[in-house]
Amino acid sequence: MAPKPHYTPNHIPDPSYIRILDTTLRDGEQSPGAPMPAAEKLAIARQLAALGVDVIQPGFPSASSDDFNAVKAIAQEVGNAVDGDGHVPVIAGFCRCVEKDIAVAWDAVKYAKWPRLCTSIATSPIHMEHKLRKSKEQVIKIARDMVTFARSLGCVDVQFGAEDAARSDREFLYEILGVVIEAGATTVNIADTVGILMPFEMGKLIADIKANTPGIQNVIISTHCHNDLGLATANTIEGARAGARQLEVTMNGIGERAGNACLEEVVMALACKGYHVLGGLHTRINTTHILKTSKMVEECSGMHLQPHKALVGANAFVHASGIHQDGMLKHKSTYEIISPADIGLKRSTEVGIVLGRLSGRQALRKRLEELGYVLKEDQVDSVFSHFKSMAEKKKVMTCGTMGLSTTTIKLVTTNNSTHVACSIGTGAVDSAYKAINLIVKEPIKLLEYSLNSVTEGISVTSTARVVICRENYHTSTYAFNITYPTYSGIGTGMDVVVSSVEAYLVALNKLLGCKESFICAEKIQISE
Ligand code: MN
């Protein structure tokens, strides 16, 4: 039996080992329009554990009672679930350098086997002067006192975060980091909060801190990079090259503004190049869980991926041009540096040729064989005609050309009261949503509605996604003017209308917050 891995907060025995801290549920959740309820956070945290992340930062417990409860539930369950390797993820609560924040965060994470407090304060002149309105001396005192306070609660794993470290004075950084290390910090997180650094600058920053901070050899250096210039992944890798041994990332790169460094990009860059050109740097991430985690985060956050997103975008392993397809059919390494199976992607065809409305019989037959169905010629004919008509029907449905329709809808609330309403609309989904609005009686604006069409595989399910907000909030087509809270929801089912209603209700229940939840009853009647 292999020895169980032991976790020491401030020391990693293997000098090339990189800890991955996932902050999808904290910084990622700060994406505009991406708040997630506790049940979804818990489900994602379980998946992050399966992915093998070292540290899960599930939220900011003092920000709201919802976040407190989500972090506590994750600490209790995921923070004590031992995987096949004997590994348990660290559960890290985020808090400002404020006594009350730290105490509340500790109350949420202390149930985990390895609880951590991540306390953070800004160290740049611009933040200290305009945001904190404190002198350097005051900030140093607060940092020392709050790390000491965190340790005094019984927490032996305390991360100190220097917010906006990228724009901080170097000498001041060495001094404040030295002070918090002396006070008992075990990890120091160096944040490029505004995403301003070039990769070589990030490398220099980490190297300078490593060379000049008193006591730095006794703690783990961490990076936290933002993507404002599209450099978050490159900066994170440069940080690791210069000596950082914890990297803070989010799934799909979601996060404040342009987002954070992407977990999938950082991890796969290390997996592809770690042993060749990065001195053996490696993680323990089970990369075959990447795609599943990415999909889950996309659906729960409502933050859609661009089709050409590196690694996890719909087109990342699809080859369209004739020359590329010819190369792929001869040898997959001609146009692929990573096998799709490495991130858990099972393609509908061996070499990434898309199965859809325009697909031929042979492509469908190949896919059926991959699914384990070897059919006779007349059976293939029958399946093929169903496949074609379904793909066509879905297209018609998503185009909303159904004409005037009437929907009767029945909802039950969590206190078991039943409500029925009927409405007409320009299509089945429109009339269903109008009927729901009659029951819920909240002014709702539908900002986004999408339905996946049958473009890959022959699944008969459809997934609807919606984003809504309250109608009386100011809205604008310009993202930088958006000031209202938005809520997303997804629904999956055999029937387009049922999945659309489900998605709408998920978003609506989030919008209603602490008020009672509505659940769709089984009866939806549509007449056209
Ligand atoms: Mn951040």
Short mmCIF file of C-alpha atoms and ligand atoms in Angstrom, two decimals:
data_model
loop_
_atom_site.label_atom_id
_atom_site.label_comp_id
_atom_site.label_asym_id
_atom_site.label_seq_id
_atom_site.Cartn_x
_atom_site.Cartn_y
_atom_site.Cartn_z
CA MET A 1 0.00 0.00 0.00
CA ALA A 2 1.34 3.41 -0.96
CA PRO A 3 2.03 5.77 1.92
CA LYS A 4 -0.74 8.28 2.53
CA PRO A 5 0.21 11.77 1.42
CA HIS A 6 0.72 14.07 4.34
CA TYR A 7 -0.20 17.72 4.16
CA THR A 8 2.08 20.34 5.71
CA PRO A 9 0.77 23.87 5.12
CA ASN A 10 4.13 25.60 4.68
CA HIS A 11 6.20 22.83 3.08
CA ILE A 12 6.07 20.62 -0.01
CA PRO A 13 8.60 17.74 0.09
CA ASP A 14 8.79 17.48 -3.73
CA PRO A 15 10.47 20.70 -4.98
CA SER A 16 8.81 20.42 -8.43
CA TYR A 17 5.29 19.85 -7.14
CA ILE A 18 2.74 22.60 -7.82
CA ARG A 19 -0.32 23.04 -5.63
CA ILE A 20 -3.47 24.12 -7.48
CA LEU A 21 -5.84 26.41 -5.55
CA ASP A 22 -9.19 26.65 -7.30
CA THR A 23 -11.13 29.85 -6.67
CA THR A 24 -13.96 29.25 -9.16
CA LEU A 25 -16.44 29.42 -6.29
CA ARG A 26 -14.99 32.66 -4.86
CA ASP A 27 -13.28 34.88 -7.46
CA GLY A 28 -15.10 33.02 -10.25
CA GLU A 29 -18.43 33.62 -8.62
CA GLN A 30 -17.62 37.34 -8.62
CA SER A 31 -18.12 37.29 -12.40
CA PRO A 32 -21.01 39.58 -13.31
CA GLY A 33 -24.13 37.41 -13.59
CA ALA A 34 -22.66 34.25 -12.07
CA PRO A 35 -23.94 33.93 -8.48
CA MET A 36 -24.50 30.29 -7.58
CA PRO A 37 -26.77 28.83 -4.91
CA ALA A 38 -25.30 26.58 -2.21
CA ALA A 39 -26.48 23.32 -3.80
CA GLU A 40 -24.66 24.13 -7.05
CA LYS A 41 -21.53 25.21 -5.18
CA LEU A 42 -21.50 21.92 -3.28
CA ALA A 43 -21.88 19.94 -6.51
CA ILE A 44 -19.00 21.85 -8.11
CA ALA A 45 -16.83 21.41 -5.01
CA ARG A 46 -17.35 17.64 -5.19
CA GLN A 47 -16.28 17.73 -8.82
CA LEU A 48 -13.21 19.86 -7.98
CA ALA A 49 -12.24 17.20 -5.45
CA ALA A 50 -12.60 14.52 -8.16
CA LEU A 51 -10.43 16.70 -10.40
CA GLY A 52 -7.81 16.52 -7.66
CA VAL A 53 -7.28 20.19 -6.79
CA ASP A 54 -5.14 20.69 -3.70
CA VAL A 55 -7.06 23.63 -2.27
CA ILE A 56 -10.71 24.62 -2.85
CA GLN A 57 -11.59 28.23 -2.05
CA PRO A 58 -15.38 27.91 -1.95
CA GLY A 59 -16.36 31.45 -1.02
CA PHE A 60 -16.23 34.53 1.15
CA PRO A 61 -18.15 33.45 4.28
CA SER A 62 -18.71 36.92 5.73
CA ALA A 63 -20.11 38.24 2.42
CA SER A 64 -23.55 36.66 2.98
CA SER A 65 -25.25 33.96 5.03
CA ASP A 66 -25.72 31.99 1.79
CA ASP A 67 -21.99 31.98 1.17
CA PHE A 68 -21.29 31.09 4.81
CA ASN A 69 -23.64 28.11 4.58
CA ALA A 70 -22.18 26.99 1.26
CA VAL A 71 -18.59 27.13 2.57
CA LYS A 72 -19.57 25.34 5.78
CA ALA A 73 -21.39 22.56 3.89
CA ILE A 74 -18.39 22.11 1.58
CA ALA A 75 -15.97 22.04 4.55
CA GLN A 76 -18.10 19.42 6.29
CA GLU A 77 -18.56 17.14 3.29
CA VAL A 78 -15.87 17.69 0.65
CA GLY A 79 -13.30 18.74 3.25
CA ASN A 80 -13.53 15.31 4.86
CA ALA A 81 -13.95 13.09 1.81
CA VAL A 82 -10.82 11.00 1.29
CA ASP A 83 -10.11 10.00 -2.32
CA GLY A 84 -8.46 6.83 -3.59
CA ASP A 85 -4.99 8.32 -3.06
CA GLY A 86 -5.73 9.21 0.55
CA HIS A 87 -5.99 12.86 -0.45
CA VAL A 88 -8.40 15.37 1.12
CA PRO A 89 -8.59 18.89 -0.35
CA VAL A 90 -7.80 21.88 1.83
CA ILE A 91 -10.90 24.09 2.25
CA ALA A 92 -9.92 27.76 2.27
CA GLY A 93 -12.22 30.55 3.44
CA PHE A 94 -11.56 33.99 1.98
CA CYS A 95 -11.62 36.99 4.36
CA ARG A 96 -10.43 40.57 4.52
CA CYS A 97 -7.89 41.57 7.15
CA VAL A 98 -10.79 42.28 9.51
CA GLU A 99 -11.27 40.40 12.79
CA LYS A 100 -14.99 39.73 12.22
CA ASP A 101 -14.38 38.41 8.66
CA ILE A 102 -11.66 36.10 9.88
CA ALA A 103 -13.75 34.77 12.78
CA VAL A 104 -16.75 34.12 10.50
CA ALA A 105 -14.55 32.42 7.88
CA TRP A 106 -13.06 30.18 10.57
CA ASP A 107 -16.55 29.22 11.79
CA ALA A 108 -17.30 28.06 8.23
CA VAL A 109 -14.08 26.17 7.36
CA LYS A 110 -13.08 24.70 10.74
CA TYR A 111 -15.06 21.49 10.03
CA ALA A 112 -12.67 20.49 7.24
CA LYS A 113 -9.77 18.09 7.84
CA TRP A 114 -7.42 20.76 6.50
CA PRO A 115 -9.03 24.18 7.02
CA ARG A 116 -7.27 27.30 5.75
CA LEU A 117 -7.90 31.01 6.21
CA CYS A 118 -6.97 33.26 3.28
CA THR A 119 -6.80 36.79 4.61
CA SER A 120 -6.05 39.61 2.23
CA ILE A 121 -5.21 43.32 2.28
CA ALA A 122 -4.08 45.69 -0.46
CA THR A 123 -0.40 46.69 -0.48
CA SER A 124 -0.14 49.11 -3.43
CA PRO A 125 0.11 52.89 -2.88
CA ILE A 126 -3.03 53.51 -4.97
CA HIS A 127 -5.12 51.03 -2.95
CA MET A 128 -3.71 52.02 0.46
CA GLU A 129 -4.25 55.71 -0.18
CA HIS A 130 -7.60 55.75 -2.02
CA LYS A 131 -9.35 52.56 -0.91
CA LEU A 132 -8.03 51.72 2.56
CA ARG A 133 -7.04 55.30 3.47
CA LYS A 134 -4.26 53.94 5.62
CA SER A 135 -0.53 54.51 5.89
CA LYS A 136 2.08 51.83 5.18
CA GLU A 137 2.71 51.49 8.90
CA GLN A 138 -1.00 51.02 9.61
CA VAL A 139 -1.32 48.36 6.89
CA ILE A 140 1.70 46.45 8.26
CA LYS A 141 0.23 46.52 11.77
CA ILE A 142 -3.19 45.30 10.53
CA ALA A 143 -1.55 42.49 8.53
CA ARG A 144 0.54 41.33 11.50
CA ASP A 145 -2.38 41.54 13.94
CA MET A 146 -4.82 39.72 11.66
CA VAL A 147 -2.46 36.84 10.83
CA THR A 148 -1.77 36.54 14.56
CA PHE A 149 -5.52 36.60 15.23
CA ALA A 150 -6.15 33.88 12.60
CA ARG A 151 -3.48 31.66 14.20
CA SER A 152 -4.95 32.36 17.67
CA LEU A 153 -8.25 30.77 16.56
CA GLY A 154 -6.41 27.46 16.19
CA CYS A 155 -5.91 27.69 12.43
CA VAL A 156 -2.44 26.38 11.52
CA ASP A 157 -2.83 27.07 7.79
CA VAL A 158 -3.00 30.82 7.18
CA GLN A 159 -2.56 32.37 3.76
CA PHE A 160 -1.77 36.07 3.55
CA GLY A 161 -2.76 37.78 0.32
CA ALA A 162 -1.10 40.95 -0.92
CA GLU A 163 -3.84 42.47 -3.07
CA ASP A 164 -2.49 44.50 -6.02
CA ALA A 165 1.02 43.22 -5.21
CA ALA A 166 1.86 43.81 -8.87
CA ARG A 167 1.69 47.59 -8.37
CA SER A 168 3.18 47.58 -4.86
CA ASP A 169 6.52 49.03 -3.87
CA ARG A 170 9.05 46.16 -3.79
CA GLU A 171 10.74 47.10 -0.52
CA PHE A 172 7.35 47.49 1.16
CA LEU A 173 6.28 44.05 -0.13
CA TYR A 174 9.41 42.38 1.27
CA GLU A 175 8.78 44.08 4.60
CA ILE A 176 5.07 43.25 4.98
CA LEU A 177 5.55 39.65 3.76
CA GLY A 178 8.42 39.23 6.24
CA VAL A 179 6.17 40.50 9.03
CA VAL A 180 3.26 38.14 8.24
CA ILE A 181 5.61 35.17 7.89
CA GLU A 182 6.96 35.97 11.35
CA ALA A 183 3.36 36.21 12.61
CA GLY A 184 2.64 32.68 11.32
CA ALA A 185 1.50 32.91 7.70
CA THR A 186 2.20 29.64 5.87
CA THR A 187 1.45 30.75 2.28
CA VAL A 188 1.92 34.22 0.78
CA ASN A 189 -0.25 35.02 -2.22
CA ILE A 190 1.09 37.51 -4.76
CA ALA A 191 -1.85 39.00 -6.66
CA ASP A 192 -1.80 40.77 -9.99
CA THR A 193 -5.28 41.97 -9.12
CA VAL A 194 -5.65 44.23 -12.15
CA GLY A 195 -3.87 42.02 -14.70
CA ILE A 196 -1.22 44.62 -15.58
CA LEU A 197 1.99 42.55 -15.64
CA MET A 198 3.87 41.09 -18.59
CA PRO A 199 5.04 37.48 -18.12
CA PHE A 200 8.71 38.46 -17.58
CA GLU A 201 7.61 41.05 -14.99
CA MET A 202 5.62 38.43 -13.06
CA GLY A 203 8.66 36.13 -13.10
CA LYS A 204 10.87 38.95 -11.82
CA LEU A 205 8.37 39.85 -9.09
CA ILE A 206 8.30 36.29 -7.71
CA ALA A 207 12.09 35.92 -8.04
CA ASP A 208 12.64 39.22 -6.20
CA ILE A 209 10.28 38.24 -3.38
CA LYS A 210 12.00 34.87 -3.12
CA ALA A 211 15.42 36.52 -2.94
CA ASN A 212 14.63 39.40 -0.57
CA THR A 213 11.84 38.49 1.86
CA PRO A 214 12.94 37.41 5.35
CA GLY A 215 11.73 33.87 6.15
CA ILE A 216 10.35 33.24 2.65
CA GLN A 217 12.11 29.85 2.47
CA ASN A 218 9.74 28.64 5.22
CA VAL A 219 6.51 29.33 3.34
CA ILE A 220 4.82 28.63 0.00
CA ILE A 221 4.69 31.43 -2.58
CA SER A 222 1.41 31.64 -4.50
CA THR A 223 0.30 33.54 -7.61
CA HIS A 224 -3.11 35.04 -8.40
CA CYS A 225 -3.23 36.44 -11.93
CA HIS A 226 -6.02 38.26 -13.75
CA ASN A 227 -6.61 38.24 -17.48
CA ASP A 228 -7.13 41.91 -18.38
CA LEU A 229 -4.46 41.71 -21.09
CA GLY A 230 -5.05 38.04 -21.90
CA LEU A 231 -1.82 37.13 -20.08
CA ALA A 232 -3.11 35.41 -16.94
CA THR A 233 -2.04 31.90 -17.98
CA ALA A 234 1.38 33.06 -19.23
CA ASN A 235 1.95 35.10 -16.05
CA THR A 236 0.96 32.17 -13.85
CA ILE A 237 3.41 29.83 -15.61
CA GLU A 238 6.17 32.46 -15.30
CA GLY A 239 5.37 32.73 -11.58
CA ALA A 240 5.81 28.97 -11.22
CA ARG A 241 9.08 29.08 -13.17
CA ALA A 242 10.37 31.70 -10.75
CA GLY A 243 9.48 29.68 -7.65
CA ALA A 244 5.76 29.93 -6.91
CA ARG A 245 4.47 26.54 -5.75
CA GLN A 246 0.79 27.35 -5.43
CA LEU A 247 -1.17 28.70 -8.39
CA GLU A 248 -4.59 30.27 -7.95
CA VAL A 249 -6.86 29.56 -10.91
CA THR A 250 -10.52 29.20 -11.89
CA MET A 251 -12.28 26.73 -14.15
CA ASN A 252 -12.92 28.29 -17.59
CA GLY A 253 -11.04 31.36 -16.32
CA ILE A 254 -14.19 32.97 -14.90
CA GLY A 255 -13.74 35.80 -12.40
CA GLU A 256 -13.80 39.55 -11.88
CA ARG A 257 -13.82 41.54 -15.16
CA ALA A 258 -11.80 39.59 -17.77
CA GLY A 259 -11.42 36.72 -15.32
CA ASN A 260 -8.60 34.75 -13.70
CA ALA A 261 -5.95 32.38 -14.96
CA CYS A 262 -7.68 29.27 -16.34
CA LEU A 263 -7.22 26.03 -14.42
CA GLU A 264 -7.40 23.98 -17.61
CA GLU A 265 -4.81 26.07 -19.46
CA VAL A 266 -2.32 26.23 -16.59
CA VAL A 267 -2.66 22.53 -15.76
CA MET A 268 -2.41 21.35 -19.38
CA ALA A 269 0.52 23.68 -20.08
CA LEU A 270 2.34 22.06 -17.15
CA ALA A 271 1.23 18.60 -18.30
CA CYS A 272 2.48 19.23 -21.87
CA LYS A 273 5.70 21.11 -21.14
CA GLY A 274 6.51 20.55 -17.45
CA TYR A 275 9.03 17.80 -17.98
CA HIS A 276 10.47 19.16 -21.23
CA VAL A 277 11.10 22.83 -20.61
CA LEU A 278 9.87 23.68 -17.09
CA GLY A 279 12.29 21.69 -14.97
CA GLY A 280 9.85 18.92 -14.06
CA LEU A 281 7.04 21.11 -12.69
CA HIS A 282 3.89 19.02 -12.23
CA THR A 283 0.49 18.86 -10.52
CA ARG A 284 -1.67 16.01 -9.25
CA ILE A 285 -4.71 17.08 -11.29
CA ASN A 286 -6.63 14.21 -12.89
CA THR A 287 -6.88 15.91 -16.27
CA THR A 288 -9.53 13.48 -17.55
CA HIS A 289 -12.00 15.33 -15.30
CA ILE A 290 -11.30 18.72 -16.89
CA LEU A 291 -14.04 18.73 -19.52
CA LYS A 292 -16.73 17.52 -17.14
CA THR A 293 -15.78 20.19 -14.59
CA SER A 294 -15.71 22.84 -17.28
CA LYS A 295 -19.22 21.93 -18.49
CA MET A 296 -20.56 21.95 -14.96
CA VAL A 297 -19.12 25.39 -14.25
CA GLU A 298 -20.41 26.69 -17.57
CA GLU A 299 -23.93 25.49 -16.82
CA CYS A 300 -24.05 26.55 -13.17
CA SER A 301 -22.50 29.98 -13.74
CA GLY A 302 -24.30 30.75 -16.99
CA MET A 303 -20.94 32.00 -18.32
CA HIS A 304 -20.83 30.63 -21.84
CA LEU A 305 -17.57 29.53 -23.44
CA GLN A 306 -16.51 30.89 -26.78
CA PRO A 307 -16.33 28.04 -29.33
CA HIS A 308 -12.59 28.51 -29.86
CA LYS A 309 -11.74 28.60 -26.11
CA ALA A 310 -8.45 26.74 -25.55
CA LEU A 311 -8.97 23.10 -24.54
CA VAL A 312 -12.63 23.23 -23.47
CA GLY A 313 -14.31 25.22 -26.29
CA ALA A 314 -16.63 23.36 -28.65
CA ASN A 315 -14.15 23.71 -31.52
CA ALA A 316 -10.96 22.98 -29.55
CA PHE A 317 -10.65 19.48 -31.02
CA VAL A 318 -12.64 19.87 -34.24
CA HIS A 319 -10.96 19.94 -37.62
CA ALA A 320 -12.78 21.64 -40.45
CA SER A 321 -10.51 22.22 -43.41
CA GLY A 322 -9.85 19.51 -45.93
CA ILE A 323 -6.07 19.66 -45.50
CA HIS A 324 -6.37 19.32 -41.72
CA GLN A 325 -8.90 16.48 -41.98
CA ASP A 326 -6.63 14.67 -44.39
CA GLY A 327 -3.71 15.05 -41.94
CA MET A 328 -5.82 13.89 -39.02
CA LEU A 329 -7.01 10.78 -40.86
CA LYS A 330 -3.37 9.86 -41.55
CA HIS A 331 -1.94 10.70 -38.12
CA LYS A 332 -3.60 12.53 -35.22
CA SER A 333 -0.39 14.24 -34.09
CA THR A 334 -0.34 16.23 -37.33
CA TYR A 335 -2.75 18.79 -35.88
CA GLU A 336 -3.22 17.88 -32.21
CA ILE A 337 -0.75 18.51 -29.36
CA ILE A 338 -3.05 16.94 -26.77
CA SER A 339 -5.22 13.86 -27.08
CA PRO A 340 -8.84 14.88 -26.39
CA ALA A 341 -9.10 11.87 -24.06
CA ASP A 342 -6.50 13.54 -21.80
CA ILE A 343 -9.09 16.12 -20.78
CA GLY A 344 -11.95 13.63 -20.77
CA LEU A 345 -13.38 14.41 -24.21
CA LYS A 346 -14.86 11.53 -26.14
CA ARG A 347 -15.34 12.74 -29.65
CA SER A 348 -18.22 11.60 -31.81
CA THR A 349 -15.67 10.60 -34.42
CA GLU A 350 -12.10 9.41 -34.07
CA VAL A 351 -10.64 12.49 -35.70
CA GLY A 352 -13.07 15.24 -34.74
CA ILE A 353 -15.48 15.40 -37.65
CA VAL A 354 -18.77 16.94 -36.53
CA LEU A 355 -22.01 14.91 -36.60
CA GLY A 356 -25.00 17.14 -37.28
CA ARG A 357 -27.91 18.01 -39.51
CA LEU A 358 -25.74 17.72 -42.58
CA SER A 359 -24.08 14.48 -41.53
CA GLY A 360 -24.17 11.45 -43.74
CA ARG A 361 -25.25 7.91 -43.01
CA GLN A 362 -21.67 6.63 -42.51
CA ALA A 363 -20.88 9.22 -39.84
CA LEU A 364 -24.07 8.25 -37.99
CA ARG A 365 -23.29 4.54 -38.31
CA LYS A 366 -19.76 5.11 -36.93
CA ARG A 367 -21.18 7.04 -33.97
CA LEU A 368 -23.73 4.31 -33.27
CA GLU A 369 -20.94 1.74 -33.31
CA GLU A 370 -18.97 3.85 -30.84
CA LEU A 371 -22.06 3.85 -28.61
CA GLY A 372 -22.19 0.06 -28.83
CA TYR A 373 -24.97 -0.35 -31.42
CA VAL A 374 -24.19 -2.46 -34.45
CA LEU A 375 -27.28 -2.16 -36.66
CA LYS A 376 -28.48 -3.88 -39.82
CA GLU A 377 -28.83 -1.83 -43.00
CA ASP A 378 -32.62 -1.34 -42.71
CA GLN A 379 -32.24 -0.37 -39.03
CA VAL A 380 -29.64 2.25 -39.93
CA ASP A 381 -32.09 3.64 -42.51
CA SER A 382 -34.80 3.94 -39.90
CA VAL A 383 -32.52 5.56 -37.27
CA PHE A 384 -31.10 7.89 -39.91
CA SER A 385 -34.51 9.20 -40.96
CA HIS A 386 -35.46 9.79 -37.28
CA PHE A 387 -32.13 11.51 -36.69
CA LYS A 388 -32.64 13.84 -39.65
CA SER A 389 -36.22 14.74 -38.78
CA MET A 390 -35.32 15.39 -35.14
CA ALA A 391 -32.42 17.64 -36.11
CA GLU A 392 -34.74 19.54 -38.45
CA LYS A 393 -37.48 19.81 -35.80
CA LYS A 394 -35.04 21.16 -33.23
CA LYS A 395 -33.93 23.77 -35.70
CA VAL A 396 -37.50 24.86 -36.27
CA MET A 397 -38.13 24.97 -32.52
CA THR A 398 -35.07 27.07 -31.78
CA CYS A 399 -36.03 29.53 -34.52
CA GLY A 400 -39.28 30.26 -32.74
CA THR A 401 -41.45 30.00 -35.85
CA MET A 402 -44.26 28.13 -34.14
CA GLY A 403 -46.86 30.87 -34.43
CA LEU A 404 -49.34 31.90 -31.75
CA SER A 405 -49.66 29.31 -29.00
CA THR A 406 -51.37 28.92 -25.66
CA THR A 407 -49.77 27.38 -22.59
CA THR A 408 -51.41 26.37 -19.36
CA ILE A 409 -48.94 25.98 -16.56
CA LYS A 410 -49.23 24.62 -13.05
CA LEU A 411 -46.64 25.45 -10.40
CA VAL A 412 -46.35 24.29 -6.83
CA THR A 413 -44.43 26.21 -4.20
CA THR A 414 -42.20 24.77 -1.52
CA ASN A 415 -45.12 25.19 0.92
CA ASN A 416 -47.26 23.01 -1.35
CA SER A 417 -49.63 25.68 -2.63
CA THR A 418 -50.67 25.16 -6.24
CA HIS A 419 -51.05 27.91 -8.84
CA VAL A 420 -52.40 27.62 -12.36
CA ALA A 421 -52.24 30.23 -15.11
CA CYS A 422 -52.73 30.38 -18.86
CA SER A 423 -51.23 32.73 -21.41
CA ILE A 424 -50.86 33.14 -25.13
CA GLY A 425 -47.51 33.99 -26.73
CA THR A 426 -45.62 34.03 -30.00
CA GLY A 427 -44.40 30.48 -29.35
CA ALA A 428 -44.70 27.73 -26.78
CA VAL A 429 -41.76 28.97 -24.70
CA ASP A 430 -42.94 32.58 -24.80
CA SER A 431 -46.46 31.66 -23.71
CA ALA A 432 -45.12 29.38 -20.96
CA TYR A 433 -42.90 32.16 -19.58
CA LYS A 434 -45.82 34.62 -19.69
CA ALA A 435 -47.98 32.13 -17.78
CA ILE A 436 -45.25 31.75 -15.14
CA ASN A 437 -44.99 35.54 -14.83
CA LEU A 438 -48.74 35.69 -14.15
CA ILE A 439 -48.23 33.33 -11.21
CA VAL A 440 -45.02 34.77 -9.80
CA LYS A 441 -46.13 38.43 -10.16
CA GLU A 442 -42.58 39.81 -10.29
CA PRO A 443 -41.56 42.13 -13.14
CA ILE A 444 -38.99 39.98 -14.95
CA LYS A 445 -36.86 40.80 -17.97
CA LEU A 446 -35.51 37.93 -20.06
CA LEU A 447 -31.97 38.95 -21.07
CA GLU A 448 -30.76 35.77 -22.73
CA TYR A 449 -32.35 32.57 -23.89
CA SER A 450 -30.57 29.77 -25.68
CA LEU A 451 -31.23 26.18 -26.50
CA ASN A 452 -28.65 23.69 -27.61
CA SER A 453 -29.44 22.20 -30.98
CA VAL A 454 -28.66 18.74 -32.25
CA THR A 455 -25.23 19.33 -33.68
CA GLU A 456 -23.28 16.58 -31.98
CA GLY A 457 -24.31 13.07 -31.07
CA ILE A 458 -27.87 11.80 -31.25
CA SER A 459 -29.02 12.69 -27.75
CA VAL A 460 -32.71 13.52 -27.66
CA THR A 461 -32.33 15.90 -24.74
CA SER A 462 -32.14 19.64 -25.08
CA THR A 463 -30.56 22.07 -22.65
CA ALA A 464 -32.08 25.52 -22.25
CA ARG A 465 -30.18 28.39 -20.62
CA VAL A 466 -31.69 31.68 -19.51
CA VAL A 467 -30.45 34.87 -17.89
CA ILE A 468 -33.02 37.16 -16.26
CA CYS A 469 -33.17 40.28 -14.12
CA ARG A 470 -35.87 42.41 -12.53
CA GLU A 471 -37.66 44.51 -15.11
CA ASN A 472 -37.43 47.79 -13.21
CA TYR A 473 -33.64 47.76 -13.15
CA HIS A 474 -31.75 49.89 -15.62
CA THR A 475 -30.62 47.84 -18.60
CA SER A 476 -28.27 48.58 -21.41
CA THR A 477 -26.73 46.69 -24.25
CA TYR A 478 -23.34 47.99 -23.14
CA ALA A 479 -21.82 45.60 -20.61
CA PHE A 480 -19.97 48.33 -18.75
CA ASN A 481 -23.25 50.07 -17.92
CA ILE A 482 -24.88 47.01 -16.38
CA THR A 483 -25.53 47.64 -12.71
CA TYR A 484 -28.41 45.25 -11.96
CA PRO A 485 -28.04 41.71 -10.61
CA THR A 486 -28.69 38.98 -13.17
CA TYR A 487 -29.59 35.35 -12.52
CA SER A 488 -28.98 32.36 -14.72
CA GLY A 489 -30.63 28.97 -14.93
CA ILE A 490 -30.44 25.81 -16.97
CA GLY A 491 -32.88 23.03 -17.65
CA THR A 492 -32.45 19.76 -19.46
CA GLY A 493 -35.12 17.44 -20.75
CA MET A 494 -36.65 15.52 -23.61
CA ASP A 495 -39.01 18.37 -24.39
CA VAL A 496 -37.87 21.82 -25.42
CA VAL A 497 -40.69 23.60 -23.56
CA VAL A 498 -40.21 21.61 -20.36
CA SER A 499 -36.46 22.25 -20.30
CA SER A 500 -37.07 25.94 -21.04
CA VAL A 501 -39.56 26.20 -18.18
CA GLU A 502 -37.12 24.43 -15.86
CA ALA A 503 -34.32 26.83 -16.77
CA TYR A 504 -36.61 29.82 -16.20
CA LEU A 505 -37.71 28.53 -12.80
CA VAL A 506 -34.11 27.90 -11.66
CA ALA A 507 -33.20 31.49 -12.53
CA LEU A 508 -36.44 32.82 -11.05
CA ASN A 509 -35.92 31.01 -7.75
CA LYS A 510 -32.44 32.54 -7.53
CA LEU A 511 -33.89 36.00 -8.22
CA LEU A 512 -36.56 35.55 -5.56
CA GLY A 513 -33.80 34.65 -3.11
CA CYS A 514 -35.07 33.98 0.40
CA LYS A 515 -38.73 34.02 -0.70
CA GLU A 516 -40.45 30.69 -1.34
CA SER A 517 -39.33 28.64 -4.31
CA PHE A 518 -41.54 27.57 -7.20
CA ILE A 519 -41.32 24.10 -8.63
CA CYS A 520 -42.92 23.10 -11.88
CA ALA A 521 -45.74 20.62 -11.59
CA GLU A 522 -46.05 17.85 -14.14
CA LYS A 523 -48.83 19.46 -16.18
CA ILE A 524 -47.99 21.70 -19.05
CA GLN A 525 -50.56 21.83 -21.79
CA ILE A 526 -49.78 23.45 -25.08
CA SER A 527 -52.09 24.09 -27.92
CA GLU A 528 -51.11 25.84 -31.08
MN MN B 1 -8.92 38.12 -7.93
#
